[in-house]
Each structure stands twice: as C-alpha cells, then as structure tokens.
mmCIF file of C-alpha atoms and ligand atoms in Angstrom:
data_model
loop_
_atom_site.group_PDB
_atom_site.id
_atom_site.type_symbol
_atom_site.label_atom_id
_atom_site.label_comp_id
_atom_site.label_asym_id
_atom_site.label_seq_id
_atom_site.Cartn_x
_atom_site.Cartn_y
_atom_site.Cartn_z
ATOM 1 C CA MET A 171 -35.235 1.971 60.128
ATOM 2 C CA ARG A 172 -36.887 2.657 63.500
ATOM 3 C CA ARG A 173 -36.425 -0.121 66.336
ATOM 4 C CA SER A 174 -39.214 -1.119 68.649
ATOM 5 C CA ALA A 175 -38.881 -0.991 72.453
ATOM 6 C CA ASP A 176 -38.278 -4.750 72.472
ATOM 7 C CA GLU A 177 -35.560 -4.367 69.814
ATOM 8 C CA LEU A 178 -33.895 -1.601 71.667
ATOM 9 C CA LYS A 179 -33.604 -3.955 74.803
ATOM 10 C CA LYS A 180 -31.669 -6.401 72.781
ATOM 11 C CA MET A 181 -29.495 -3.676 71.287
ATOM 12 C CA ARG A 182 -28.722 -2.550 74.876
ATOM 13 C CA ARG A 183 -27.644 -5.973 75.799
ATOM 14 C CA ALA A 184 -25.351 -6.180 72.701
ATOM 15 C CA GLY A 185 -23.922 -2.849 73.485
ATOM 16 C CA ARG A 186 -23.177 -3.802 77.034
ATOM 17 C CA VAL A 187 -21.215 -6.896 75.822
ATOM 18 C CA VAL A 188 -19.317 -4.662 73.510
ATOM 19 C CA ALA A 189 -18.515 -2.309 76.558
ATOM 20 C CA GLU A 190 -17.357 -5.413 78.488
ATOM 21 C CA ILE A 191 -14.990 -6.423 75.730
ATOM 22 C CA HIS A 192 -13.577 -2.812 75.751
ATOM 23 C CA GLU A 193 -13.104 -3.008 79.531
ATOM 24 C CA ALA A 194 -11.341 -6.476 79.433
ATOM 25 C CA ILE A 195 -9.024 -5.242 76.515
ATOM 26 C CA ARG A 196 -8.210 -2.037 78.192
ATOM 27 C CA ALA A 197 -7.169 -4.007 81.239
ATOM 28 C CA GLY A 198 -4.932 -6.231 79.057
ATOM 29 C CA ILE A 199 -3.155 -3.482 77.161
ATOM 30 C CA ARG A 200 0.541 -2.952 78.223
ATOM 31 C CA PRO A 201 3.971 -3.109 76.604
ATOM 32 C CA GLY A 202 4.824 -6.680 75.359
ATOM 33 C CA VAL A 203 1.323 -7.848 74.794
ATOM 34 C CA THR A 204 0.494 -9.012 71.296
ATOM 35 C CA THR A 205 -2.544 -7.945 69.470
ATOM 36 C CA ALA A 206 -3.491 -11.562 68.967
ATOM 37 C CA GLU A 207 -3.794 -11.710 72.791
ATOM 38 C CA LEU A 208 -6.227 -8.803 72.725
ATOM 39 C CA ASP A 209 -8.351 -10.864 70.198
ATOM 40 C CA ARG A 210 -8.295 -13.764 72.698
ATOM 41 C CA ILE A 211 -9.558 -11.563 75.461
ATOM 42 C CA SER A 212 -12.503 -10.526 73.178
ATOM 43 C CA ARG A 213 -13.368 -14.064 72.349
ATOM 44 C CA GLU A 214 -13.502 -14.978 76.107
ATOM 45 C CA VAL A 215 -15.996 -12.203 76.788
ATOM 46 C CA LEU A 216 -18.209 -13.150 73.941
ATOM 47 C CA GLU A 217 -18.164 -16.719 74.990
ATOM 48 C CA ARG A 218 -18.973 -15.916 78.686
ATOM 49 C CA ARG A 219 -21.787 -13.785 77.501
ATOM 50 C CA GLY A 220 -23.224 -16.197 74.879
ATOM 51 C CA ALA A 221 -22.812 -13.555 72.166
ATOM 52 C CA THR A 222 -21.214 -13.941 68.815
ATOM 53 C CA SER A 223 -18.880 -11.705 66.818
ATOM 54 C CA ASN A 224 -20.006 -9.571 63.966
ATOM 55 C CA PHE A 225 -16.317 -9.036 63.021
ATOM 56 C CA LEU A 226 -15.193 -12.594 62.678
ATOM 57 C CA GLY A 227 -15.806 -13.817 59.153
ATOM 58 C CA TYR A 228 -17.125 -10.299 58.052
ATOM 59 C CA HIS A 229 -16.011 -10.323 54.318
ATOM 60 C CA GLY A 230 -13.533 -12.913 55.483
ATOM 61 C CA PHE A 231 -12.067 -10.966 58.498
ATOM 62 C CA PRO A 232 -10.110 -13.427 60.548
ATOM 63 C CA ALA A 233 -10.586 -12.066 64.215
ATOM 64 C CA THR A 234 -13.135 -10.690 66.650
ATOM 65 C CA VAL A 235 -11.488 -7.358 66.976
ATOM 66 C CA CYS A 236 -9.599 -4.851 64.845
ATOM 67 C CA THR A 237 -6.311 -3.774 66.289
ATOM 68 C CA SER A 238 -4.746 -0.647 64.615
ATOM 69 C CA PRO A 239 -1.515 0.922 66.035
ATOM 70 C CA ASN A 240 -0.120 4.273 65.477
ATOM 71 C CA ASP A 241 -0.623 5.261 61.673
ATOM 72 C CA MET A 242 -2.992 2.610 61.222
ATOM 73 C CA ILE A 243 -6.526 4.032 61.043
ATOM 74 C CA VAL A 244 -8.745 1.096 61.068
ATOM 75 C CA HIS A 245 -9.103 -2.636 60.195
ATOM 76 C CA GLY A 246 -5.839 -3.882 61.444
ATOM 77 C CA ILE A 247 -5.647 -7.756 61.963
ATOM 78 C CA PRO A 248 -4.519 -9.053 65.312
ATOM 79 C CA GLY A 249 -1.338 -11.035 65.211
ATOM 80 C CA PRO A 250 2.212 -11.244 66.407
ATOM 81 C CA TYR A 251 2.720 -7.433 66.747
ATOM 82 C CA ARG A 252 3.833 -6.559 70.312
ATOM 83 C CA LEU A 253 2.524 -3.371 71.937
ATOM 84 C CA ARG A 254 5.388 -0.894 72.727
ATOM 85 C CA GLU A 255 5.534 1.802 75.243
ATOM 86 C CA GLY A 256 4.404 4.970 73.611
ATOM 87 C CA ASP A 257 2.112 3.208 70.950
ATOM 88 C CA LEU A 258 -1.375 4.670 70.234
ATOM 89 C CA ILE A 259 -3.508 1.646 69.604
ATOM 90 C CA SER A 260 -7.024 1.620 68.236
ATOM 91 C CA ILE A 261 -9.472 -1.186 69.167
ATOM 92 C CA ASP A 262 -12.659 -1.755 67.358
ATOM 93 C CA CYS A 263 -15.039 -4.714 67.963
ATOM 94 C CA GLY A 264 -18.661 -5.711 68.208
ATOM 95 C CA ALA A 265 -20.983 -8.328 69.379
ATOM 96 C CA ILE A 266 -24.348 -9.884 68.318
ATOM 97 C CA VAL A 267 -27.063 -10.711 70.964
ATOM 98 C CA GLU A 268 -30.326 -12.366 69.758
ATOM 99 C CA GLY A 269 -29.760 -11.113 66.203
ATOM 100 C CA TYR A 270 -28.975 -7.429 67.294
ATOM 101 C CA HIS A 271 -25.682 -5.745 66.818
ATOM 102 C CA GLY A 272 -23.377 -3.577 68.853
ATOM 103 C CA ASP A 273 -20.151 -1.847 67.493
ATOM 104 C CA ALA A 274 -17.764 0.459 69.329
ATOM 105 C CA ALA A 275 -14.075 1.594 69.171
ATOM 106 C CA PHE A 276 -11.549 3.435 71.326
ATOM 107 C CA SER A 277 -7.934 4.514 71.164
ATOM 108 C CA VAL A 278 -5.605 4.345 74.034
ATOM 109 C CA GLY A 279 -1.974 5.013 74.901
ATOM 110 C CA VAL A 280 0.329 2.113 75.727
ATOM 111 C CA GLY A 281 2.228 3.405 78.769
ATOM 112 C CA SER A 282 2.942 7.087 78.372
ATOM 113 C CA VAL A 283 2.610 8.616 74.844
ATOM 114 C CA SER A 284 3.698 11.722 73.097
ATOM 115 C CA PRO A 285 1.815 14.973 73.899
ATOM 116 C CA GLU A 286 0.600 15.006 70.283
ATOM 117 C CA ALA A 287 -0.749 11.397 70.582
ATOM 118 C CA ALA A 288 -2.571 12.320 73.688
ATOM 119 C CA ARG A 289 -4.050 15.386 72.208
ATOM 120 C CA LEU A 290 -5.148 13.602 69.090
ATOM 121 C CA MET A 291 -6.971 10.924 71.134
ATOM 122 C CA GLU A 292 -8.624 13.580 73.406
ATOM 123 C CA VAL A 293 -9.828 15.609 70.408
ATOM 124 C CA THR A 294 -11.127 12.443 68.490
ATOM 125 C CA GLU A 295 -13.072 11.279 71.579
ATOM 126 C CA ARG A 296 -14.432 14.930 72.095
ATOM 127 C CA SER A 297 -15.446 15.089 68.444
ATOM 128 C CA LEU A 298 -17.531 11.799 68.903
ATOM 129 C CA TRP A 299 -19.383 13.221 71.943
ATOM 130 C CA ALA A 300 -19.928 16.576 69.951
ATOM 131 C CA GLY A 301 -21.577 14.393 67.219
ATOM 132 C CA ILE A 302 -23.584 12.415 69.815
ATOM 133 C CA ALA A 303 -24.918 15.646 71.339
ATOM 134 C CA LYS A 304 -26.585 16.429 68.018
ATOM 135 C CA MET A 305 -28.554 13.044 68.037
ATOM 136 C CA ASN A 306 -31.913 14.543 68.844
ATOM 137 C CA PRO A 307 -35.301 13.890 67.281
ATOM 138 C CA GLY A 308 -35.906 16.381 64.458
ATOM 139 C CA THR A 309 -32.237 17.080 63.755
ATOM 140 C CA ARG A 310 -30.802 16.245 60.333
ATOM 141 C CA LEU A 311 -28.491 13.172 60.221
ATOM 142 C CA ASN A 312 -25.531 15.190 58.637
ATOM 143 C CA GLU A 313 -25.402 17.580 61.570
ATOM 144 C CA ILE A 314 -23.544 14.847 63.357
ATOM 145 C CA GLY A 315 -20.714 14.765 61.068
ATOM 146 C CA ARG A 316 -20.658 18.652 60.913
ATOM 147 C CA ALA A 317 -20.169 18.711 64.695
ATOM 148 C CA VAL A 318 -17.483 16.029 64.507
ATOM 149 C CA GLN A 319 -15.550 17.923 61.790
ATOM 150 C CA ALA A 320 -15.733 21.251 63.579
ATOM 151 C CA VAL A 321 -14.029 19.815 66.588
ATOM 152 C CA ALA A 322 -11.460 17.729 64.757
ATOM 153 C CA GLU A 323 -10.525 20.492 62.173
ATOM 154 C CA GLY A 324 -10.724 23.202 64.833
ATOM 155 C CA ALA A 325 -7.901 21.380 66.658
ATOM 156 C CA GLY A 326 -5.868 21.297 63.349
ATOM 157 C CA PHE A 327 -6.429 17.641 62.557
ATOM 158 C CA SER A 328 -8.104 16.046 59.717
ATOM 159 C CA VAL A 329 -11.206 13.772 59.278
ATOM 160 C CA VAL A 330 -11.034 10.541 57.244
ATOM 161 C CA ARG A 331 -13.451 10.477 54.399
ATOM 162 C CA GLU A 332 -13.285 6.985 52.931
ATOM 163 C CA TYR A 333 -14.605 5.230 56.061
ATOM 164 C CA VAL A 334 -17.695 6.397 57.862
ATOM 165 C CA GLY A 335 -20.282 5.570 60.525
ATOM 166 C CA HIS A 336 -23.607 3.683 59.724
ATOM 167 C CA ALA A 337 -27.076 2.720 60.894
ATOM 168 C CA ILE A 338 -27.042 -0.484 62.786
ATOM 169 C CA GLY A 339 -29.550 -3.162 63.953
ATOM 170 C CA THR A 340 -30.022 -6.689 62.553
ATOM 171 C CA ALA A 341 -26.782 -6.084 60.504
ATOM 172 C CA MET A 342 -23.727 -4.325 61.614
ATOM 173 C CA HIS A 343 -23.643 -2.022 58.616
ATOM 174 C CA GLU A 344 -26.993 -0.709 57.577
ATOM 175 C CA GLN A 345 -28.072 2.312 55.472
ATOM 176 C CA PRO A 346 -27.696 5.285 55.799
ATOM 177 C CA GLN A 347 -24.044 6.019 56.251
ATOM 178 C CA VAL A 348 -22.918 8.663 58.866
ATOM 179 C CA PRO A 349 -20.086 10.718 57.434
ATOM 180 C CA ASN A 350 -17.740 12.489 59.901
ATOM 181 C CA TYR A 351 -17.856 15.578 57.866
ATOM 182 C CA TRP A 352 -20.516 17.757 56.266
ATOM 183 C CA PRO A 353 -21.226 16.008 52.986
ATOM 184 C CA GLY A 354 -23.093 19.080 51.415
ATOM 185 C CA THR A 355 -26.592 17.909 52.159
ATOM 186 C CA PRO A 356 -28.481 17.665 55.431
ATOM 187 C CA GLY A 357 -29.667 14.116 55.110
ATOM 188 C CA PRO A 358 -32.704 12.390 56.679
ATOM 189 C CA LEU A 359 -34.411 13.529 59.741
ATOM 190 C CA LEU A 360 -33.453 11.749 62.926
ATOM 191 C CA ARG A 361 -36.435 9.981 64.684
ATOM 192 C CA PRO A 362 -36.975 8.045 67.851
ATOM 193 C CA GLY A 363 -36.058 4.417 67.422
ATOM 194 C CA MET A 364 -33.150 5.031 64.842
ATOM 195 C CA VAL A 365 -29.838 3.572 65.890
ATOM 196 C CA PHE A 366 -26.413 4.572 64.589
ATOM 197 C CA ALA A 367 -22.834 3.795 65.060
ATOM 198 C CA VAL A 368 -21.055 7.043 64.908
ATOM 199 C CA GLU A 369 -17.227 6.651 64.454
ATOM 200 C CA PRO A 370 -14.703 9.559 63.841
ATOM 201 C CA MET A 371 -11.335 8.582 62.468
ATOM 202 C CA VAL A 372 -9.244 11.502 62.950
ATOM 203 C CA ASN A 373 -5.672 11.914 61.529
ATOM 204 C CA ALA A 374 -2.767 14.013 62.855
ATOM 205 C CA GLY A 375 -1.692 14.997 59.341
ATOM 206 C CA THR A 376 -3.312 14.437 55.977
ATOM 207 C CA ALA A 377 -6.829 12.898 55.633
ATOM 208 C CA GLU A 378 -5.616 10.656 52.856
ATOM 209 C CA THR A 379 -5.590 6.868 53.399
ATOM 210 C CA ARG A 380 -3.799 3.850 51.989
ATOM 211 C CA VAL A 381 -4.749 0.013 52.253
ATOM 212 C CA LEU A 382 -1.796 -2.275 52.998
ATOM 213 C CA ASP A 383 -0.910 -5.574 51.073
ATOM 214 C CA ASP A 384 -3.107 -7.548 53.499
ATOM 215 C CA ASN A 385 -6.086 -5.848 51.898
ATOM 216 C CA TRP A 386 -7.394 -4.859 55.287
ATOM 217 C CA SER A 387 -5.117 -2.460 57.261
ATOM 218 C CA VAL A 388 -5.843 1.073 56.417
ATOM 219 C CA VAL A 389 -2.988 3.570 57.194
ATOM 220 C CA THR A 390 -2.522 7.278 56.883
ATOM 221 C CA ALA A 391 -0.944 8.070 53.560
ATOM 222 C CA ASP A 392 1.699 10.304 55.403
ATOM 223 C CA GLY A 393 2.544 7.963 58.072
ATOM 224 C CA LYS A 394 1.177 10.141 60.917
ATOM 225 C CA LEU A 395 -0.846 9.073 63.823
ATOM 226 C CA SER A 396 -4.622 8.274 63.624
ATOM 227 C CA ALA A 397 -7.138 7.853 66.537
ATOM 228 C CA HIS A 398 -10.661 6.280 66.433
ATOM 229 C CA PHE A 399 -13.609 6.430 68.777
ATOM 230 C CA GLU A 400 -17.032 4.870 68.143
ATOM 231 C CA HIS A 401 -20.260 4.326 70.094
ATOM 232 C CA THR A 402 -23.665 2.711 69.088
ATOM 233 C CA ILE A 403 -26.371 5.274 69.848
ATOM 234 C CA ALA A 404 -30.256 5.143 69.735
ATOM 235 C CA ILE A 405 -32.174 8.309 69.232
ATOM 236 C CA THR A 406 -35.035 8.518 71.857
ATOM 237 C CA GLU A 407 -37.632 11.104 72.609
ATOM 238 C CA ASP A 408 -35.426 12.419 75.237
ATOM 239 C CA GLY A 409 -32.159 12.540 73.071
ATOM 240 C CA PRO A 410 -29.269 10.271 72.405
ATOM 241 C CA GLU A 411 -28.944 7.095 74.374
ATOM 242 C CA VAL A 412 -25.384 5.499 74.151
ATOM 243 C CA LEU A 413 -25.836 1.633 74.076
ATOM 244 C CA THR A 414 -22.222 0.695 74.158
ATOM 245 C CA VAL A 415 -21.714 1.272 77.868
ATOM 246 C CA LEU A 416 -21.652 -0.863 80.907
HETATM 247 MG MG1 LIG B 26 -16.575 -0.497 64.834
HETATM 248 MG MG1 LIG B 27 -18.810 0.754 62.935
#
C-alpha cells in the first residue's frame, strides 16, 4: 500500500503523538513507579492531543501501552509492578489521529543498569537504525531484517522470530510483515509512500520465547534480558522518513 501526501501528513501527526507519549513516559520512569502509572501518563497525552489508542482493546488488550520489564520481550500489561533500580523496561505504544496509526517502542534503564543490559539496549537501538538505513526506494523489504540481524548477532545477541514488524496505515498491523532477520527471500520492492513499523526484539540469550498465563506477556525462554526498539517509517523519494519523532 502506498500512502498519498495527505495520508502521510496524518501519519506524521499520529507519529508525533506517539513520540510525545514516549517523552512523557521517559520522564515518569524511576524506581517505585508502577507500570499502571505509565499507562496513565500515556492516556493523558492521548486525551490532550485528541488522539485515540490503537493498543487499548486490541484483541482485548486492557491498556494504552505495553510495559515489559527485564526478561519480558513484549506485550506486558501495565499493573501493580513497581519499577526497581537496575530494571530494563520496554515501552511500546501507539496513537490514532484521523484514522491513521503510529506505533513505536523503546527500552530504557531504571536508574543505573548492568553493563550487559546497557549494551543490549545500545545494540538493539543500533540494529533498528541499521534497518532504517536500508529503507530506500528500490531496495527489497527483507534487506531491513538482514541489516538488523547482522548488528544484533554480530554483538553476540539473538533476534526474536515469532514477533515481527509490519506495514502500518489505517490499521496498526497491515501486510506485509517485516521480519528482523533474513527470511530466505528478498520480499517486495520498497517504493515511495510505503510505511512500515520496524521493531527489533533482541535477546541477550536464546531467541526462544514463551507466553505467560495471562496470555499476553511474552518472555525469553531462558529468563535472560530482552530489549525492543521501534519506529514508524515512511519510504520517500529521498529515503527513509521516521514519523514517530517530535
Ligand atoms: Mg509497537
Ligand atoms: Mg509494531
């Protein structure tokens, strides 16, 4: 799907709201704060901007943000969990403006974290930017995942396979998917107007995952740390344009 200039305007606005939520949550993260409080911060920004949540009610998801600490990879439900000094917390959220979606995620340390946690976050974010750098017209879609994988595995980490990025527009999750690894085929050509959410999930240990009894929270099978970074990016004639920024 290729978006018109008018549609991209709306997606920029949705992306900016997501970036504002990130900024507000980042400012609220400190030891002792509950993950439910981070959801409240997100709801305040959405309301102030007249935007709606694409997470709340998605297949019954009960919040506007996913909060996934430490060995939790994605889809953690905000609640009574209190952030602790040394936690690595992954935050994923989105917004809808005039029917168009934005989606982005980041991981951050609570206070000071272990050198391994810091390196995992740095590498995961760098792998996202390596993928974004491939998002030029004429490139094949799966070059994104190939670049992500090279950075993550080059650092000795592993890339989650079961959860992937996606096209995005009038729905949060559109086809095609964007794997964070080379799937064996090059995939479609990238063309101006296409918009994708690229979102590497990188594990310190094994790539294997497990879903907890709440049927949402995805954790690493070996209990080691995981990090997650995501942006919504449009392909333009001039290359990638990151939409989920202020
Ligand atoms: Mg997301
Ligand atoms: Mg996404």
